[in-house]
Every structure is written in C-alpha cells, then in structure tokens.
PDB file of C-alpha atoms in Angstrom:
ATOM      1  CA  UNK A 611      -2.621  17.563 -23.909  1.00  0.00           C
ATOM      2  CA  UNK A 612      -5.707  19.073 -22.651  1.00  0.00           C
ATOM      3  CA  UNK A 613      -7.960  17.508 -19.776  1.00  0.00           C
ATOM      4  CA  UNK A 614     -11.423  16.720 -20.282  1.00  0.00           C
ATOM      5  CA  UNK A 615     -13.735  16.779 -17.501  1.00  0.00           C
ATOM      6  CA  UNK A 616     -17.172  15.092 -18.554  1.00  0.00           C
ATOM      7  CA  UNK A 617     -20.019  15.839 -16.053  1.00  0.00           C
ATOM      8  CA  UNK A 618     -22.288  12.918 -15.896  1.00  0.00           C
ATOM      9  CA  UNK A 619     -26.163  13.404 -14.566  1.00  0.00           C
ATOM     10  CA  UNK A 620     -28.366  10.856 -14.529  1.00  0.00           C
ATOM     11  CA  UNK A 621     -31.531  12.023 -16.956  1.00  0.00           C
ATOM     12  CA  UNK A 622     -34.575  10.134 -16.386  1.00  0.00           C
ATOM     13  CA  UNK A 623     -32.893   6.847 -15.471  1.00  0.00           C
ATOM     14  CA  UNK A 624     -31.274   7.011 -18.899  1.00  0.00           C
ATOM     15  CA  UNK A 625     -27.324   7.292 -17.818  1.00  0.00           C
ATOM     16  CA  UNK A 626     -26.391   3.449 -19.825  1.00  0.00           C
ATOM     17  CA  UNK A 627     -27.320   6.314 -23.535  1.00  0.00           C
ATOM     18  CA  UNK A 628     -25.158   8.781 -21.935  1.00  0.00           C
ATOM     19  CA  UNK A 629     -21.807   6.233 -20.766  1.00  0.00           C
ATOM     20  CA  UNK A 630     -22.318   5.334 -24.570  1.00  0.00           C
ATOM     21  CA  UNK A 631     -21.065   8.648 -25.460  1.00  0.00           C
ATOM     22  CA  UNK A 632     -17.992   8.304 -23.553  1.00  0.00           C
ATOM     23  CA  UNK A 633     -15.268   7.531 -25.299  1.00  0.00           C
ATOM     24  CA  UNK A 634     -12.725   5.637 -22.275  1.00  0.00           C
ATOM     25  CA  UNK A 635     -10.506   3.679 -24.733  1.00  0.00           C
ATOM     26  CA  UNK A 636      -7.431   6.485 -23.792  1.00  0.00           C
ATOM     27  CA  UNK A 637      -8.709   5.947 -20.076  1.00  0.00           C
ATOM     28  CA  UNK A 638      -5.783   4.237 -17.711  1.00  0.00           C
ATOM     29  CA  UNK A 639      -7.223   1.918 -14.836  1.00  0.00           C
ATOM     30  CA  UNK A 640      -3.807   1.244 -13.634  1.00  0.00           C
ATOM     31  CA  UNK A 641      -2.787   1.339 -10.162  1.00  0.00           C
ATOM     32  CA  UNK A 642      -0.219   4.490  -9.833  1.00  0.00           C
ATOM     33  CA  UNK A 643       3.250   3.424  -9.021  1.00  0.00           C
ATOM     34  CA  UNK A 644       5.114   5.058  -6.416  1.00  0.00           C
ATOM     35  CA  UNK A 645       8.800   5.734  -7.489  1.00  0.00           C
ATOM     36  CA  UNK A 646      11.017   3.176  -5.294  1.00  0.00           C
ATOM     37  CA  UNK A 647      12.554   4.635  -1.997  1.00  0.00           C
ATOM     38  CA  UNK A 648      11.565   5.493   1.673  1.00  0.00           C
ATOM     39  CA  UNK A 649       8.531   6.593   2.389  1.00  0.00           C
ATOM     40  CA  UNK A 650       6.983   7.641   5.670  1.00  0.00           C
ATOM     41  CA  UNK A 651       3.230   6.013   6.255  1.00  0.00           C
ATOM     42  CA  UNK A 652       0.662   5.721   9.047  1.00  0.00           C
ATOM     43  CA  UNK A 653      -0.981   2.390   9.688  1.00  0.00           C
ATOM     44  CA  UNK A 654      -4.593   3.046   9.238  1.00  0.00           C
ATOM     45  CA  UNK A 655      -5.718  -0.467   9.021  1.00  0.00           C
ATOM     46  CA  UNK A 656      -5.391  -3.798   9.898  1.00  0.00           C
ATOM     47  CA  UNK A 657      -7.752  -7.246   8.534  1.00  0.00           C
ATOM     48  CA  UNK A 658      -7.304 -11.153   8.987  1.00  0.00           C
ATOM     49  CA  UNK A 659      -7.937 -13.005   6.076  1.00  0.00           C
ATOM     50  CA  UNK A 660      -7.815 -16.792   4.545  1.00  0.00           C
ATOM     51  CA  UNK A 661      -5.226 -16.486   1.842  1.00  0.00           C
ATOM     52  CA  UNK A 662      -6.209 -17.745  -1.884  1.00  0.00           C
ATOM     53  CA  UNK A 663      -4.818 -21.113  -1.670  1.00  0.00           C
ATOM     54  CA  UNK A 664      -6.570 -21.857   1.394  1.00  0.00           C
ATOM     55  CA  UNK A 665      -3.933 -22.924   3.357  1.00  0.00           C
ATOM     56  CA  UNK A 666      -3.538 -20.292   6.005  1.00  0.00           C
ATOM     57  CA  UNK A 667      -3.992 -16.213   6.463  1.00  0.00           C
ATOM     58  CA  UNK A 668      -2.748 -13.289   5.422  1.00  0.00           C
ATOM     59  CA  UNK A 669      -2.505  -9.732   7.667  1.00  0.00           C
ATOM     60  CA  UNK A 670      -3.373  -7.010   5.410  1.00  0.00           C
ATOM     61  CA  UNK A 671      -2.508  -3.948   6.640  1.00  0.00           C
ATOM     62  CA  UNK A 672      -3.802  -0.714   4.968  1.00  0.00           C
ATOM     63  CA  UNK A 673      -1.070   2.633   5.552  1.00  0.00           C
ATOM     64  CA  UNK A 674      -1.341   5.668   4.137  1.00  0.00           C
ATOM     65  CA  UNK A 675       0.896   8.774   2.760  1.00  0.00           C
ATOM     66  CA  UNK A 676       1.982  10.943   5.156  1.00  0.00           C
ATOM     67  CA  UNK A 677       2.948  13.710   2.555  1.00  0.00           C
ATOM     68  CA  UNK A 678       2.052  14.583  -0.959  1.00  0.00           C
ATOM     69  CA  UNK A 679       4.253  12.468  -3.508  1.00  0.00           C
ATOM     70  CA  UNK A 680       4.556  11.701  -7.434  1.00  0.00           C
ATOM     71  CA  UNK A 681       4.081   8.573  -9.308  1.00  0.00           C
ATOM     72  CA  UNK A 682       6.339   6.978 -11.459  1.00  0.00           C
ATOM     73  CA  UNK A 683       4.814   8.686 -14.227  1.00  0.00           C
ATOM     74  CA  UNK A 684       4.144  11.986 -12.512  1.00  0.00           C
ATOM     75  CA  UNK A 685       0.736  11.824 -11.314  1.00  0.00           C
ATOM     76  CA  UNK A 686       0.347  13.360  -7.749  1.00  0.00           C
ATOM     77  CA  UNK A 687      -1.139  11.368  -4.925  1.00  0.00           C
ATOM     78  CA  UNK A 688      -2.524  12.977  -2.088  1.00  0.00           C
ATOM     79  CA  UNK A 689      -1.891  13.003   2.195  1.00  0.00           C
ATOM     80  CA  UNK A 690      -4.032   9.810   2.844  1.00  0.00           C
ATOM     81  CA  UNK A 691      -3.707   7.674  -0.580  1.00  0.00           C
ATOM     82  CA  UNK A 692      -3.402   3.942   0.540  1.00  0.00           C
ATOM     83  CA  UNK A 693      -0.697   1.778  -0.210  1.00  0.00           C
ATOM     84  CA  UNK A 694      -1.115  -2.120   0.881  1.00  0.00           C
ATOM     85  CA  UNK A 695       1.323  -4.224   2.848  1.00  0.00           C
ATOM     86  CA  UNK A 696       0.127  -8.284   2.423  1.00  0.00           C
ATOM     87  CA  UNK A 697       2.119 -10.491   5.237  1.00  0.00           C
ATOM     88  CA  UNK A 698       1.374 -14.078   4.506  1.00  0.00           C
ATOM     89  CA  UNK A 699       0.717 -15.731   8.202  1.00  0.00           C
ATOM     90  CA  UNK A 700       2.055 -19.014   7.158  1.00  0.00           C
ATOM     91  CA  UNK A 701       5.704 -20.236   7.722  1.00  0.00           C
ATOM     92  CA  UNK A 702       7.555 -21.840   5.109  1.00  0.00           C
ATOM     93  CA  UNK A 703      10.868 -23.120   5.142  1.00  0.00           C
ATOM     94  CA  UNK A 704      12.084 -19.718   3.779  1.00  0.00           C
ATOM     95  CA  UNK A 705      10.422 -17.630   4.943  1.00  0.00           C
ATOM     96  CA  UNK A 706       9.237 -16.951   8.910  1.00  0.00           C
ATOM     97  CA  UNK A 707       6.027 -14.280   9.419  1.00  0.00           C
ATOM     98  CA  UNK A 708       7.308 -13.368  13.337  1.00  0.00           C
ATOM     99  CA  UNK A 709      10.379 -11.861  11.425  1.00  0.00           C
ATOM    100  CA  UNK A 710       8.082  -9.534   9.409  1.00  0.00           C
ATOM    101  CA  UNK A 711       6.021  -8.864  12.084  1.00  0.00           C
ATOM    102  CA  UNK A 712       8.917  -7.832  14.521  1.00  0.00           C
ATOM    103  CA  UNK A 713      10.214  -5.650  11.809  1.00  0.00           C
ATOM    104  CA  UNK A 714       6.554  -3.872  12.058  1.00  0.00           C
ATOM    105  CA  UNK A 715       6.782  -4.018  15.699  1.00  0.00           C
ATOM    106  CA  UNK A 716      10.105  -2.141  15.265  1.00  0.00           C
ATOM    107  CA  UNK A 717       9.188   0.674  13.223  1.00  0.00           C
ATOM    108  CA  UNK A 718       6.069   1.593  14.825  1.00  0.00           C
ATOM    109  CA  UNK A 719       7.310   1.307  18.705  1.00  0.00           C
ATOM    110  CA  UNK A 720      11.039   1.774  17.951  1.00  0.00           C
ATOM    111  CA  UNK A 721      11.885  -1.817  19.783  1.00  0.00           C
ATOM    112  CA  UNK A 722      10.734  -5.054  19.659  1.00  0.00           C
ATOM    113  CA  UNK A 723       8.319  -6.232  22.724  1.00  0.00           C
ATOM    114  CA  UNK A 724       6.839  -9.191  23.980  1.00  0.00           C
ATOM    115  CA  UNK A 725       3.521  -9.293  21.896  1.00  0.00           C
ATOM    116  CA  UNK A 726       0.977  -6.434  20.920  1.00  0.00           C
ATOM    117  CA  UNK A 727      -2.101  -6.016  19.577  1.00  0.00           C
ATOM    118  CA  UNK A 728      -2.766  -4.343  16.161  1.00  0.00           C
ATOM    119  CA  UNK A 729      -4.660  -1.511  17.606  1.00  0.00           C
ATOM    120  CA  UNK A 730      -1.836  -0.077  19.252  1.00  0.00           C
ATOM    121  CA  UNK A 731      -0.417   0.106  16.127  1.00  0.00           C
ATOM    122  CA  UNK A 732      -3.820   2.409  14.203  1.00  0.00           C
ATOM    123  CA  UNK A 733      -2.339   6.152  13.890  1.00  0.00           C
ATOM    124  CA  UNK A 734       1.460   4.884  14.139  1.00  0.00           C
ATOM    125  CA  UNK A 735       3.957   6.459  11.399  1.00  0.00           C
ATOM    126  CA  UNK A 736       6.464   3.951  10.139  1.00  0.00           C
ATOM    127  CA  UNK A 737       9.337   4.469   7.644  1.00  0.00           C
ATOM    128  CA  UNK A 738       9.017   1.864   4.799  1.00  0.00           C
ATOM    129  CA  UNK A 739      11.382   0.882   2.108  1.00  0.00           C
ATOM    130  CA  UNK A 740       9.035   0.510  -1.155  1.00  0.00           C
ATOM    131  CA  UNK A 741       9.916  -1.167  -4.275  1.00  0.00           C
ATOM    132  CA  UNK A 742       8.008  -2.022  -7.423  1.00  0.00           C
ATOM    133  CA  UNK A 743       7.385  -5.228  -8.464  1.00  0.00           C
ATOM    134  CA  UNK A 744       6.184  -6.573 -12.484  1.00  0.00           C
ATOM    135  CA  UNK A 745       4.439  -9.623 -13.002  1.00  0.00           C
ATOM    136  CA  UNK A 746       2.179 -10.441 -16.021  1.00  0.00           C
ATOM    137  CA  UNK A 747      -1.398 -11.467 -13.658  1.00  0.00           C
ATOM    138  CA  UNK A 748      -0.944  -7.926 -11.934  1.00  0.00           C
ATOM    139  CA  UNK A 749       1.120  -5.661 -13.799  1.00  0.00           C
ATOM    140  CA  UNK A 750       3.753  -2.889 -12.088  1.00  0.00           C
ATOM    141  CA  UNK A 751       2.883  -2.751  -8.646  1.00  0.00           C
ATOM    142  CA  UNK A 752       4.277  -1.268  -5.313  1.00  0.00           C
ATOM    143  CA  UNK A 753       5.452  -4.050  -2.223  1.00  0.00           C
ATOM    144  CA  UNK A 754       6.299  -2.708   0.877  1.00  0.00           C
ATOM    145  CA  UNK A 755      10.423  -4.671   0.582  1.00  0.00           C
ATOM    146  CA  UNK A 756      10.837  -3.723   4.339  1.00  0.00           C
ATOM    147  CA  UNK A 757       9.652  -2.036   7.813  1.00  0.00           C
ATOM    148  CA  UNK A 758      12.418   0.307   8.530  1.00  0.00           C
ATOM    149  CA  UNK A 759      13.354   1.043  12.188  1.00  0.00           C
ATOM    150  CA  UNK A 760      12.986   4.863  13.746  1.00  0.00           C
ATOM    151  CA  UNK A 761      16.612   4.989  14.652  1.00  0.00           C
ATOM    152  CA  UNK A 762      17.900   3.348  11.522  1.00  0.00           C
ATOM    153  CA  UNK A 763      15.597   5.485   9.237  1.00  0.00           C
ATOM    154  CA  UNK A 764      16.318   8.977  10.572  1.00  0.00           C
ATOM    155  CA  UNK A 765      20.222   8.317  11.296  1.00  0.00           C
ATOM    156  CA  UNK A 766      20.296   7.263   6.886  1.00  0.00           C
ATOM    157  CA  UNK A 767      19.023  10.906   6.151  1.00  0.00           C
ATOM    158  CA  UNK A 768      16.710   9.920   3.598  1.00  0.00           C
ATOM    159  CA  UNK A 769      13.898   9.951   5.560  1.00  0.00           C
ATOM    160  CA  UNK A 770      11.022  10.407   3.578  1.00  0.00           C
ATOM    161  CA  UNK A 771      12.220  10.466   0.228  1.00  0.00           C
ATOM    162  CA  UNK A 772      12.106   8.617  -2.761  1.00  0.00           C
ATOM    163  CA  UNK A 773      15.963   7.064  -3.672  1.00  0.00           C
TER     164      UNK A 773
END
C-alpha cells in the first residue's frame, strides 16, 4: 500500500472546508503496542494524582525508549516514545504499593534504601518486563508487569529485547 501524506495549510481561516476533504475513516488512533518482553527505559517523569474513584492516589511515572523498537504490528517507535507506568498509592488487602515502589527503587539504584525522592530517580535507566493487556473500555494496551533489578536483568541475557 502506498502512503499518503496530505499537507494541510490553513487558507483564509477556512481549514473546517479543507478537513472535509479528508477522508480518515482508514485512519488508526490506536495506541501502538509494544511486543511483550524486556525493555530498557529512562524515567523521565514523575506526577501525584487523585485516582478516579476518589479514594486515594496514583504515581504516574512517564519512561521512555532507550532504543528504537517495533510494534506489535510493525510500526517503528522512536529513542524517546513514552510508555506509562500507573502505581495505585492505596493498599489493599492484595496488593501493597511499598512493594512496587521498592521494586522501582531496585532497578534504578540497584538496591533497596531507606527512602528517596523521585528526582533522584529523572534520567535513571531501568530494565522493565512489559506485557500487553486487552480490556473492552481501553483496548490492547502495554502495563509495565514488573521493575526488573540491574543484576537480575543483565545476568538473564535478554537485556533489552523483546521475548
């Protein structure tokens, strides 16, 4: 199939006549997929924020590709394309968020201390275990499964690839 690459100028304030020549029904708005594997990231970003039930916080932390990769489908994404990590900041009685964060605390210092503050973390690499998730409100998405320590992700010798 051949690429088409529209050019769009805005003509005398007319551009809603020109998006009506458009045809986008072929057009995916899909989030790419990254195949499931390791990956190697740097933490680029780091925000506090009430989750959607309202009964607590989430960390969202914002890391990026370290090297070029493909999609599920093929598409290549680029050094720097963002991939999100969500860690709910509210215990339940399954699930404990000091056990994620220690396993972030892990892979970016290669131990676990006594505290630190997110900023240490901005510019850190950390290996990653991605998988893809379904679900019919979102679709096929990518979740960060697990925070993968230095030692334990170099000694597999899969670092940085896609299993």
């Amino acid at each position: 199939t051949k690429k088409q690459t529209y050019m769009i100028e805005i003509n005398n304030g007319d551009l809603t006549n020109m998006l009506g020549d458009i045809d986008l029904t072929g057009v995916s708005t899909d989030k790419p997929v990254l195949k499931p594997g390791l990956y190697l990231l740097k933490i680029s970003k780091f925000e506090v924020k009430e989750n959607k039930k309202k009964t607590g916080s989430n960390l969202n932390i914002e890391l990026k590709l370290t090297s070029p990769t493909e999609t599920e489908d093929g598409k290549k994404l680029n050094v720097g394309y963002p991939v999100y990590d969500v860690v709910s900041l509210v215990k339940q009685d399954n699930y404990n968020p000091l056990e994620r964060l220690a396993q972030l605390q892990e892979a970016a210092f290669g131990e676990k201390r006594k505290g630190f503050k997110t900023e240490e973390l901005l510019g850190l690499d950390v290996m990653v275990r991605i998988k893809k998730e379904s679900s019919e409100e979102f679709g096929d998405q990518n979740r960060i499964g697990r925070y993968l320590t230095k030692t334990a992700s170099t000694e597999s010798g899969a670092a940085g690839t896609s299993l």
